[in-house]
Structures are given as C-alpha cells and as structure tokens.
Amino acid sequence: MDRPDLDDDATGPIRRITDEVSPSPAGTPRKPVRRTPSEGARRAADPARRRTDTGPQRVQANGTQRATGDRRTETGPQRVPAKPRTPKKPEPPAETGHGHGHGHGHGPAAPASKRVRLLLIWLLAPLALATVVGMIVLYPWGKPDPTSVVPQGTPVSANITATNTGPCLAQGQVQVGDQTDPNAKPCLTTDLTMTDGPASGKQLKLTVPIEPSTPRFSAGDAVVLAYNGGNAGDPASFQLVDFQRGTPLLLLAALFAVAVLVLGRWQGLAALVALGLSFLVIALFILPAILAGENPLVVAIAGSGAIMFIALYLTHGLTARTSAAVLGTLASLALIGVLSAIFSAAASLTGLDDSTSTLIGSLGHGIDSRGLLLAGVVIGALGVLDDVTVTQTSAVWELRRANPDLSWQELYRSGLRIGRDHVGSAVNTLVMAYAGAALPVLLYSSISGVGLGALLGSEEIAQEIIRTLAGSVGIVAAVPVTTVLAALIASREPAGYLSSTTKAVPSHP
C-alpha cells in the first residue's frame, strides 16, 4: 500500500534489500524485511511530524514488523516502485579505491593539472630562459684563464721527520757558543722528506721563523711546500706553508654522504647530486665570470637562479609545489639583492676587506668590490631561502589536501601561521652563520678600544650587519610571498591531483 510519508520525492530513492532478514524469536521463521529510511530522513521530509525513536524495531511472532513510536504496522515486505538513483558527486580518483575505503597519502605530489601546468609554465619559463641567457652572455668565452700576478709557487707534498727549535740561522751558518740575543725570535728547523714534485724522495732542511701566526709543526706532520721553480736541490726554492688536509676532509665528506643516503635514500641521493652540480655552477661559471671582470652581483643572480632550479627540481621533483617554492625563492632573492644594493650604497661600503684587497693585488686589475660583497649576500642567503620556501609550499599543499574546500585566503592564513614559527629559527640560523664567519673580525674589533658606535660603523662590521639584515629581511618576506603563491596555485588544483600516493584501503565488513 502507499505511504505518503515515505514517498520517493520526500526521502529520496529507496533501495530494496532482498538478502537481509530481521531477527525473530526462537522457533519463529524469519521473514525478509526492507530497510526503511532513517527517522532523521523522515523528519527532514515532514517537519510537522514529531516522532521519537525509542529503540530498535520489534518483530511480532506472527511475522509483522512494528516500529516503536510509529502508530502504523507492517504485515510483511511491500513492493516499492524503484526509482533511478540520483548520480552522486564524483570523488577524486586519488581518494577512492574500489568504491570504498580510506586514503593514506605520505608521498610526493602528483603531476599538476593541465591548467596549473600552463600557469606555471607561463610564470617560470621566462625566468628559466633569462637564467640560461644570462649565463651564456656572462660566461668568459674564449678568454684565457686568469692567473695571479703575485708568484704563489707550485704546491708539493712532504713529511716532517724531525724538528728543532733554536736561533734563526741562514743556510750554512753555524752558531758559535750559547750567546743569543734575548730579543731575537726563535726559529723552527725542520727535516723533511719530499713525497712528490721535482725533488721527490730527497731530504730537505727548512727553517721557519716562529711567529704568533705561524702554524706549529712537529715531527710526523704531512705538510705542503710552495716550490718557486728554482733548483730542486736548493732549500731556498721551497717554502713551508701549510698542513695536508686531504684525508680528513675526504673522510668527513664520506661520512656526510653516508648519513644523507641512510636517512634520505633516493631523495638523499638526489640531494647529493644537486649539491655537486651546485658546486660545479660556482666553480665553472660564477668564479670565472667574476674573475673575467663581469659584474659580480649580476653573475651571482644568474648563478643562484641556475643553482635554485637544479637543486629544487632535482631534490623535490618536477611538481607544482616545487614550482611555487622556486617562484618564492626568486622573489625573495630579488628583494635581498635590491636591499643590499641600496643600503650598501647608503652606508658607503667599499667591500675592501683584507681578502678582497689580496684578491685585487693578485689579479693585477680592478674589480667591483662592492658588487662582490653583494654577490656574497645573495649566494649566502640562497640555502636558507630554499629551506623556508620548500617548507611553506609543502605546508600549504598538505592543508589543501587535508581540506580541499579551503579557499586560497584560508590556505594563506593557515600557512602563514605555520611560517611564523619557521621564521625565527631561519633568521637565527642566518645570523649565527654570518657571526661565526666574522668571529675573528668581531674579536679584533672588540679589543680595538673604540666605542660601540665606531665599532659597528667600521667597514668589516658594517658589511656583516648589512649582509645579515638584508638576508634576514628576505627570509622574513619569503614566508608571506611563498605562502600566497602556493595558496593561489594549490587552490586551483582539483582535489584528485593533490596526491599521487594516496592509496585506498578497503574497509573491513
């Protein structure tokens, strides 16, 4: 019979269940029943009805079924006309599996949708093209490799077999008696065995004045000598300059590589390859271009762009979230470069510290020392910027995947709250890195006896202050810039493209 309160228009299509039976008391045959719509569905369909659900349905012994709280009874299964189902809203392909289940997504993002790919291509293609063109134009094609006009000598290796401290005597000079000048500085006489170079295998005796800045050599040390090209048998053709450090550095590099591979596995391997390529960009492009006389800041921007594209895409994959990090990094690098240029000019910084002065003297021609300072700021901030931008884009993408209904404004606000926690540690990292590099300058300035204002305004300290503050401003700006870019891009991604590794796990019956 017809039931007006359970019609299809009010409660939606009713499915007929043919394989379910209702429980019945012992000894009573079980009869099939149909599943009725829930009380909430009937109440929503007919607000005027005020029925309450007092418990589960009771089945009478004669096979009839009565719903507690309803005045009507059923005498058996009734035939209900089937009505076509209303098609459900399609679920994202990455979130479903065999029609049921729940997802577990912990992997890299899937390739972006077509519209997001087109958007990123339009944004990044001109920047990548500008980077490539800049490197081609700035590279010193056909120019000879620059050499130092100050003789540095050819490095050769030797081992110290014995040492002796005494007065400084010239070659062939012998001390008579024990009378020495109390004001004379002592010298260290070393017996060496050459291990390579033109005098390999020969014995050599060198005298080194003992100064506060002189390394303390002892027997058994592996050292480096500078050979000036003279007579290989004459000790005057050699100069003791430094220790050999190849073996400890190689061991530490191997330990570093093993640690990265154990923790990062394939992504760690990609990171190591990206690191090697970054060093190649510095050694094969940035250094030759600057030494050839090109503008150091422009060279650093082009080289940093190449390093950024290589490191981010190789390490994190060619995905939309990586592209958002690239855009944020580029914008922040541009801001750091502009701020550094403005305030270094306003502070009349010359960039002529001790190392730069030595470089200019060795080159024999001028170089843009202020541009060299700015180039160092840009390259030094690149590593910290990569960390901040990748973290922000990953956070925004995870927020979007967790709740695909979030608008880009909501994604931005949530991502910005995450970024605030990251800013403090990132800025502190940059400040401590620069402070550690400038520690000798800080120590020297602290004993100079001048006031704090003069100390902070000195060339060496002012350089580090501008380097640190300009880089920190760029890092702080990278958080909102990268977050808004990531939110705008992620909000345009269909939900099915947010994760490629979300696997459906069938629900258990």
mmCIF file with all atom_site columns, N, CA and C in Angstrom, residues 224-275:
data_model
loop_
_atom_site.group_PDB
_atom_site.id
_atom_site.type_symbol
_atom_site.label_atom_id
_atom_site.label_alt_id
_atom_site.label_comp_id
_atom_site.label_asym_id
_atom_site.label_entity_id
_atom_site.label_seq_id
_atom_site.pdbx_PDB_ins_code
_atom_site.Cartn_x
_atom_site.Cartn_y
_atom_site.Cartn_z
_atom_site.occupancy
_atom_site.B_iso_or_equiv
_atom_site.pdbx_formal_charge
_atom_site.auth_seq_id
_atom_site.auth_comp_id
_atom_site.auth_asym_id
_atom_site.auth_atom_id
_atom_site.pdbx_PDB_model_num
ATOM 1   N N  . VAL A 1 224 ? 102.572 20.854 3.270  1.00 0.00 ? 224 VAL A N  1
ATOM 2   C CA . VAL A 1 224 ? 102.577 21.332 1.892  1.00 0.00 ? 224 VAL A CA 1
ATOM 3   C C  . VAL A 1 224 ? 103.659 22.393 1.764  1.00 0.00 ? 224 VAL A C  1
ATOM 4   N N  . LEU A 1 225 ? 104.483 22.275 0.746  1.00 0.00 ? 225 LEU A N  1
ATOM 5   C CA . LEU A 1 225 ? 105.521 23.261 0.454  1.00 0.00 ? 225 LEU A CA 1
ATOM 6   C C  . LEU A 1 225 ? 105.157 23.999 -0.825 1.00 0.00 ? 225 LEU A C  1
ATOM 7   N N  . ALA A 1 226 ? 105.639 25.230 -0.939 1.00 0.00 ? 226 ALA A N  1
ATOM 8   C CA . ALA A 1 226 ? 105.488 26.007 -2.164 1.00 0.00 ? 226 ALA A CA 1
ATOM 9   C C  . ALA A 1 226 ? 106.823 25.999 -2.903 1.00 0.00 ? 226 ALA A C  1
ATOM 10  N N  . TYR A 1 227 ? 106.806 25.496 -4.125 1.00 0.00 ? 227 TYR A N  1
ATOM 11  C CA . TYR A 1 227 ? 108.019 25.393 -4.939 1.00 0.00 ? 227 TYR A CA 1
ATOM 12  C C  . TYR A 1 227 ? 108.006 26.522 -5.967 1.00 0.00 ? 227 TYR A C  1
ATOM 13  N N  . ASN A 1 228 ? 109.081 27.348 -5.973 1.00 0.00 ? 228 ASN A N  1
ATOM 14  C CA . ASN A 1 228 ? 109.120 28.535 -6.826 1.00 0.00 ? 228 ASN A CA 1
ATOM 15  C C  . ASN A 1 228 ? 109.724 28.288 -8.202 1.00 0.00 ? 228 ASN A C  1
ATOM 16  N N  . GLY A 1 229 ? 110.064 27.044 -8.502 1.00 0.00 ? 229 GLY A N  1
ATOM 17  C CA . GLY A 1 229 ? 110.584 26.712 -9.821 1.00 0.00 ? 229 GLY A CA 1
ATOM 18  C C  . GLY A 1 229 ? 112.088 26.778 -9.949 1.00 0.00 ? 229 GLY A C  1
ATOM 19  N N  . GLY A 1 230 ? 112.812 27.033 -8.868 1.00 0.00 ? 230 GLY A N  1
ATOM 20  C CA . GLY A 1 230 ? 114.272 27.108 -8.923 1.00 0.00 ? 230 GLY A CA 1
ATOM 21  C C  . GLY A 1 230 ? 114.911 25.735 -8.839 1.00 0.00 ? 230 GLY A C  1
ATOM 22  N N  . ASN A 1 231 ? 116.140 25.717 -8.377 1.00 0.00 ? 231 ASN A N  1
ATOM 23  C CA . ASN A 1 231 ? 116.901 24.485 -8.230 1.00 0.00 ? 231 ASN A CA 1
ATOM 24  C C  . ASN A 1 231 ? 116.222 23.595 -7.195 1.00 0.00 ? 231 ASN A C  1
ATOM 25  N N  . ALA A 1 232 ? 115.853 22.374 -7.607 1.00 0.00 ? 232 ALA A N  1
ATOM 26  C CA . ALA A 1 232 ? 115.133 21.482 -6.705 1.00 0.00 ? 232 ALA A CA 1
ATOM 27  C C  . ALA A 1 232 ? 115.993 21.038 -5.537 1.00 0.00 ? 232 ALA A C  1
ATOM 28  N N  . GLY A 1 233 ? 117.322 21.131 -5.651 1.00 0.00 ? 233 GLY A N  1
ATOM 29  C CA . GLY A 1 233 ? 118.179 20.740 -4.545 1.00 0.00 ? 233 GLY A CA 1
ATOM 30  C C  . GLY A 1 233 ? 118.467 21.854 -3.575 1.00 0.00 ? 233 GLY A C  1
ATOM 31  N N  . ASP A 1 234 ? 118.015 23.065 -3.873 1.00 0.00 ? 234 ASP A N  1
ATOM 32  C CA . ASP A 1 234 ? 118.263 24.223 -3.011 1.00 0.00 ? 234 ASP A CA 1
ATOM 33  C C  . ASP A 1 234 ? 117.071 24.435 -2.097 1.00 0.00 ? 234 ASP A C  1
ATOM 34  N N  . PRO A 1 235 ? 117.269 24.413 -0.760 1.00 0.00 ? 235 PRO A N  1
ATOM 35  C CA . PRO A 1 235 ? 116.144 24.651 0.144  1.00 0.00 ? 235 PRO A CA 1
ATOM 36  C C  . PRO A 1 235 ? 115.488 26.009 -0.064 1.00 0.00 ? 235 PRO A C  1
ATOM 37  N N  . ALA A 1 236 ? 116.215 26.982 -0.613 1.00 0.00 ? 236 ALA A N  1
ATOM 38  C CA . ALA A 1 236 ? 115.639 28.291 -0.846 1.00 0.00 ? 236 ALA A CA 1
ATOM 39  C C  . ALA A 1 236 ? 114.547 28.265 -1.904 1.00 0.00 ? 236 ALA A C  1
ATOM 40  N N  . SER A 1 237 ? 114.454 27.185 -2.681 1.00 0.00 ? 237 SER A N  1
ATOM 41  C CA . SER A 1 237 ? 113.408 27.061 -3.697 1.00 0.00 ? 237 SER A CA 1
ATOM 42  C C  . SER A 1 237 ? 112.070 26.605 -3.114 1.00 0.00 ? 237 SER A C  1
ATOM 43  N N  . PHE A 1 238 ? 112.071 26.293 -1.820 1.00 0.00 ? 238 PHE A N  1
ATOM 44  C CA . PHE A 1 238 ? 110.847 25.793 -1.185 1.00 0.00 ? 238 PHE A CA 1
ATOM 45  C C  . PHE A 1 238 ? 110.500 26.664 0.018  1.00 0.00 ? 238 PHE A C  1
ATOM 46  N N  . GLN A 1 239 ? 109.195 26.675 0.313  1.00 0.00 ? 239 GLN A N  1
ATOM 47  C CA . GLN A 1 239 ? 108.706 27.385 1.490  1.00 0.00 ? 239 GLN A CA 1
ATOM 48  C C  . GLN A 1 239 ? 107.633 26.536 2.158  1.00 0.00 ? 239 GLN A C  1
ATOM 49  N N  . LEU A 1 240 ? 107.757 26.363 3.469  1.00 0.00 ? 240 LEU A N  1
ATOM 50  C CA . LEU A 1 240 ? 106.773 25.590 4.223  1.00 0.00 ? 240 LEU A CA 1
ATOM 51  C C  . LEU A 1 240 ? 105.542 26.468 4.481  1.00 0.00 ? 240 LEU A C  1
ATOM 52  N N  . VAL A 1 241 ? 104.383 26.008 3.993  1.00 0.00 ? 241 VAL A N  1
ATOM 53  C CA . VAL A 1 241 ? 103.216 26.893 4.058  1.00 0.00 ? 241 VAL A CA 1
ATOM 54  C C  . VAL A 1 241 ? 102.047 26.327 4.861  1.00 0.00 ? 241 VAL A C  1
ATOM 55  N N  . ASP A 1 242 ? 101.798 25.013 4.812  1.00 0.00 ? 242 ASP A N  1
ATOM 56  C CA . ASP A 1 242 ? 100.552 24.544 5.426  1.00 0.00 ? 242 ASP A CA 1
ATOM 57  C C  . ASP A 1 242 ? 100.611 23.042 5.659  1.00 0.00 ? 242 ASP A C  1
ATOM 58  N N  . PHE A 1 243 ? 99.541  22.530 6.290  1.00 0.00 ? 243 PHE A N  1
ATOM 59  C CA . PHE A 1 243 ? 99.375  21.099 6.511  1.00 0.00 ? 243 PHE A CA 1
ATOM 60  C C  . PHE A 1 243 ? 98.627  20.471 5.335  1.00 0.00 ? 243 PHE A C  1
ATOM 61  N N  . GLN A 1 244 ? 98.794  19.170 5.160  1.00 0.00 ? 244 GLN A N  1
ATOM 62  C CA . GLN A 1 244 ? 97.959  18.413 4.241  1.00 0.00 ? 244 GLN A CA 1
ATOM 63  C C  . GLN A 1 244 ? 96.662  18.005 4.952  1.00 0.00 ? 244 GLN A C  1
ATOM 64  N N  . ARG A 1 245 ? 95.537  18.286 4.310  1.00 0.00 ? 245 ARG A N  1
ATOM 65  C CA . ARG A 1 245 ? 94.239  18.024 4.952  1.00 0.00 ? 245 ARG A CA 1
ATOM 66  C C  . ARG A 1 245 ? 93.322  17.166 4.078  1.00 0.00 ? 245 ARG A C  1
ATOM 67  N N  . GLY A 1 246 ? 93.860  16.564 3.065  1.00 0.00 ? 246 GLY A N  1
ATOM 68  C CA . GLY A 1 246 ? 93.013  15.821 2.130  1.00 0.00 ? 246 GLY A CA 1
ATOM 69  C C  . GLY A 1 246 ? 92.298  14.646 2.762  1.00 0.00 ? 246 GLY A C  1
ATOM 70  N N  . THR A 1 247 ? 93.009  13.828 3.537  1.00 0.00 ? 247 THR A N  1
ATOM 71  C CA . THR A 1 247 ? 92.408  12.618 4.105  1.00 0.00 ? 247 THR A CA 1
ATOM 72  C C  . THR A 1 247 ? 91.281  12.922 5.088  1.00 0.00 ? 247 THR A C  1
ATOM 73  N N  . PRO A 1 248 ? 91.463  13.812 6.082  1.00 0.00 ? 248 PRO A N  1
ATOM 74  C CA . PRO A 1 248 ? 90.330  14.112 6.978  1.00 0.00 ? 248 PRO A CA 1
ATOM 75  C C  . PRO A 1 248 ? 89.127  14.692 6.249  1.00 0.00 ? 248 PRO A C  1
ATOM 76  N N  . LEU A 1 249 ? 89.388  15.551 5.250  1.00 0.00 ? 249 LEU A N  1
ATOM 77  C CA . LEU A 1 249 ? 88.265  16.128 4.514  1.00 0.00 ? 249 LEU A CA 1
ATOM 78  C C  . LEU A 1 249 ? 87.513  15.066 3.727  1.00 0.00 ? 249 LEU A C  1
ATOM 79  N N  . LEU A 1 250 ? 88.223  14.134 3.125  1.00 0.00 ? 250 LEU A N  1
ATOM 80  C CA . LEU A 1 250 ? 87.558  13.062 2.389  1.00 0.00 ? 250 LEU A CA 1
ATOM 81  C C  . LEU A 1 250 ? 86.765  12.152 3.316  1.00 0.00 ? 250 LEU A C  1
ATOM 82  N N  . LEU A 1 251 ? 87.302  11.850 4.486  1.00 0.00 ? 251 LEU A N  1
ATOM 83  C CA . LEU A 1 251 ? 86.573  11.019 5.445  1.00 0.00 ? 251 LEU A CA 1
ATOM 84  C C  . LEU A 1 251 ? 85.301  11.704 5.923  1.00 0.00 ? 251 LEU A C  1
ATOM 85  N N  . LEU A 1 252 ? 85.404  12.998 6.214  1.00 0.00 ? 252 LEU A N  1
ATOM 86  C CA . LEU A 1 252 ? 84.218  13.729 6.652  1.00 0.00 ? 252 LEU A CA 1
ATOM 87  C C  . LEU A 1 252 ? 83.176  13.817 5.537  1.00 0.00 ? 252 LEU A C  1
ATOM 88  N N  . ALA A 1 253 ? 83.632  14.030 4.303  1.00 0.00 ? 253 ALA A N  1
ATOM 89  C CA . ALA A 1 253 ? 82.703  14.071 3.173  1.00 0.00 ? 253 ALA A CA 1
ATOM 90  C C  . ALA A 1 253 ? 82.019  12.720 2.987  1.00 0.00 ? 253 ALA A C  1
ATOM 91  N N  . ALA A 1 254 ? 82.768  11.621 3.152  1.00 0.00 ? 254 ALA A N  1
ATOM 92  C CA . ALA A 1 254 ? 82.169  10.293 3.031  1.00 0.00 ? 254 ALA A CA 1
ATOM 93  C C  . ALA A 1 254 ? 81.150  10.047 4.138  1.00 0.00 ? 254 ALA A C  1
ATOM 94  N N  . LEU A 1 255 ? 81.472  10.482 5.370  1.00 0.00 ? 255 LEU A N  1
ATOM 95  C CA . LEU A 1 255 ? 80.527  10.338 6.476  1.00 0.00 ? 255 LEU A CA 1
ATOM 96  C C  . LEU A 1 255 ? 79.253  11.133 6.211  1.00 0.00 ? 255 LEU A C  1
ATOM 97  N N  . PHE A 1 256 ? 79.421  12.339 5.695  1.00 0.00 ? 256 PHE A N  1
ATOM 98  C CA . PHE A 1 256 ? 78.265  13.174 5.358  1.00 0.00 ? 256 PHE A CA 1
ATOM 99  C C  . PHE A 1 256 ? 77.397  12.500 4.293  1.00 0.00 ? 256 PHE A C  1
ATOM 100 N N  . ALA A 1 257 ? 78.028  11.967 3.249  1.00 0.00 ? 257 ALA A N  1
ATOM 101 C CA . ALA A 1 257 ? 77.273  11.319 2.179  1.00 0.00 ? 257 ALA A CA 1
ATOM 102 C C  . ALA A 1 257 ? 76.529  10.092 2.692  1.00 0.00 ? 257 ALA A C  1
ATOM 103 N N  . VAL A 1 258 ? 77.178  9.295  3.539  1.00 0.00 ? 258 VAL A N  1
ATOM 104 C CA . VAL A 1 258 ? 76.524  8.109  4.080  1.00 0.00 ? 258 VAL A CA 1
ATOM 105 C C  . VAL A 1 258 ? 75.326  8.494  4.938  1.00 0.00 ? 258 VAL A C  1
ATOM 106 N N  . ALA A 1 259 ? 75.490  9.523  5.782  1.00 0.00 ? 259 ALA A N  1
ATOM 107 C CA . ALA A 1 259 ? 74.380  9.962  6.626  1.00 0.00 ? 259 ALA A CA 1
ATOM 108 C C  . ALA A 1 259 ? 73.190  10.429 5.785  1.00 0.00 ? 259 ALA A C  1
ATOM 109 N N  . VAL A 1 260 ? 73.461  11.188 4.723  1.00 0.00 ? 260 VAL A N  1
ATOM 110 C CA . VAL A 1 260 ? 72.379  11.669 3.855  1.00 0.00 ? 260 VAL A CA 1
ATOM 111 C C  . VAL A 1 260 ? 71.696  10.508 3.149  1.00 0.00 ? 260 VAL A C  1
ATOM 112 N N  . LEU A 1 261 ? 72.472  9.540  2.679  1.00 0.00 ? 261 LEU A N  1
ATOM 113 C CA . LEU A 1 261 ? 71.886  8.407  1.958  1.00 0.00 ? 261 LEU A CA 1
ATOM 114 C C  . LEU A 1 261 ? 71.082  7.503  2.883  1.00 0.00 ? 261 LEU A C  1
ATOM 115 N N  . VAL A 1 262 ? 71.570  7.292  4.105  1.00 0.00 ? 262 VAL A N  1
ATOM 116 C CA . VAL A 1 262 ? 70.848  6.425  5.036  1.00 0.00 ? 262 VAL A CA 1
ATOM 117 C C  . VAL A 1 262 ? 69.504  7.029  5.402  1.00 0.00 ? 262 VAL A C  1
ATOM 118 N N  . LEU A 1 263 ? 69.478  8.314  5.649  1.00 0.00 ? 263 LEU A N  1
ATOM 119 C CA . LEU A 1 263 ? 68.229  8.957  6.051  1.00 0.00 ? 263 LEU A CA 1
ATOM 120 C C  . LEU A 1 263 ? 67.342  9.286  4.851  1.00 0.00 ? 263 LEU A C  1
ATOM 121 N N  . GLY A 1 264 ? 67.936  9.857  3.808  1.00 0.00 ? 264 GLY A N  1
ATOM 122 C CA . GLY A 1 264 ? 67.137  10.317 2.685  1.00 0.00 ? 264 GLY A CA 1
ATOM 123 C C  . GLY A 1 264 ? 66.920  9.306  1.586  1.00 0.00 ? 264 GLY A C  1
ATOM 124 N N  . ARG A 1 265 ? 67.722  8.242  1.521  1.00 0.00 ? 265 ARG A N  1
ATOM 125 C CA . ARG A 1 265 ? 67.638  7.210  0.494  1.00 0.00 ? 265 ARG A CA 1
ATOM 126 C C  . ARG A 1 265 ? 67.691  7.843  -0.893 1.00 0.00 ? 265 ARG A C  1
ATOM 127 N N  . TRP A 1 266 ? 66.687  7.577  -1.745 1.00 0.00 ? 266 TRP A N  1
ATOM 128 C CA . TRP A 1 266 ? 66.767  8.091  -3.112 1.00 0.00 ? 266 TRP A CA 1
ATOM 129 C C  . TRP A 1 266 ? 66.712  9.609  -3.147 1.00 0.00 ? 266 TRP A C  1
ATOM 130 N N  . GLN A 1 267 ? 65.911  10.204 -2.264 1.00 0.00 ? 267 GLN A N  1
ATOM 131 C CA . GLN A 1 267 ? 65.874  11.663 -2.227 1.00 0.00 ? 267 GLN A CA 1
ATOM 132 C C  . GLN A 1 267 ? 67.191  12.218 -1.697 1.00 0.00 ? 267 GLN A C  1
ATOM 133 N N  . GLY A 1 268 ? 67.829  11.504 -0.783 1.00 0.00 ? 268 GLY A N  1
ATOM 134 C CA . GLY A 1 268 ? 69.143  11.913 -0.326 1.00 0.00 ? 268 GLY A CA 1
ATOM 135 C C  . GLY A 1 268 ? 70.175  11.840 -1.428 1.00 0.00 ? 268 GLY A C  1
ATOM 136 N N  . LEU A 1 269 ? 70.084  10.793 -2.272 1.00 0.00 ? 269 LEU A N  1
ATOM 137 C CA . LEU A 1 269 ? 70.987  10.706 -3.416 1.00 0.00 ? 269 LEU A CA 1
ATOM 138 C C  . LEU A 1 269 ? 70.767  11.873 -4.370 1.00 0.00 ? 269 LEU A C  1
ATOM 139 N N  . ALA A 1 270 ? 69.507  12.211 -4.604 1.00 0.00 ? 270 ALA A N  1
ATOM 140 C CA . ALA A 1 270 ? 69.215  13.362 -5.463 1.00 0.00 ? 270 ALA A CA 1
ATOM 141 C C  . ALA A 1 270 ? 69.764  14.645 -4.863 1.00 0.00 ? 270 ALA A C  1
ATOM 142 N N  . ALA A 1 271 ? 69.689  14.774 -3.540 1.00 0.00 ? 271 ALA A N  1
ATOM 143 C CA . ALA A 1 271 ? 70.224  15.968 -2.892 1.00 0.00 ? 271 ALA A CA 1
ATOM 144 C C  . ALA A 1 271 ? 71.743  16.053 -3.039 1.00 0.00 ? 271 ALA A C  1
ATOM 145 N N  . LEU A 1 272 ? 72.426  14.917 -2.939 1.00 0.00 ? 272 LEU A N  1
ATOM 146 C CA . LEU A 1 272 ? 73.877  14.923 -3.112 1.00 0.00 ? 272 LEU A CA 1
ATOM 147 C C  . LEU A 1 272 ? 74.259  15.282 -4.543 1.00 0.00 ? 272 LEU A C  1
ATOM 148 N N  . VAL A 1 273 ? 73.516  14.757 -5.514 1.00 0.00 ? 273 VAL A N  1
ATOM 149 C CA . VAL A 1 273 ? 73.786  15.110 -6.910 1.00 0.00 ? 273 VAL A CA 1
ATOM 150 C C  . VAL A 1 273 ? 73.550  16.598 -7.132 1.00 0.00 ? 273 VAL A C  1
ATOM 151 N N  . ALA A 1 274 ? 72.472  17.127 -6.557 1.00 0.00 ? 274 ALA A N  1
ATOM 152 C CA . ALA A 1 274 ? 72.188  18.555 -6.686 1.00 0.00 ? 274 ALA A CA 1
ATOM 153 C C  . ALA A 1 274 ? 73.287  19.398 -6.042 1.00 0.00 ? 274 ALA A C  1
ATOM 154 N N  . LEU A 1 275 ? 73.813  18.928 -4.902 1.00 0.00 ? 275 LEU A N  1
ATOM 155 C CA . LEU A 1 275 ? 74.901  19.654 -4.250 1.00 0.00 ? 275 LEU A CA 1
ATOM 156 C C  . LEU A 1 275 ? 76.142  19.687 -5.125 1.00 0.00 ? 275 LEU A C  1
#
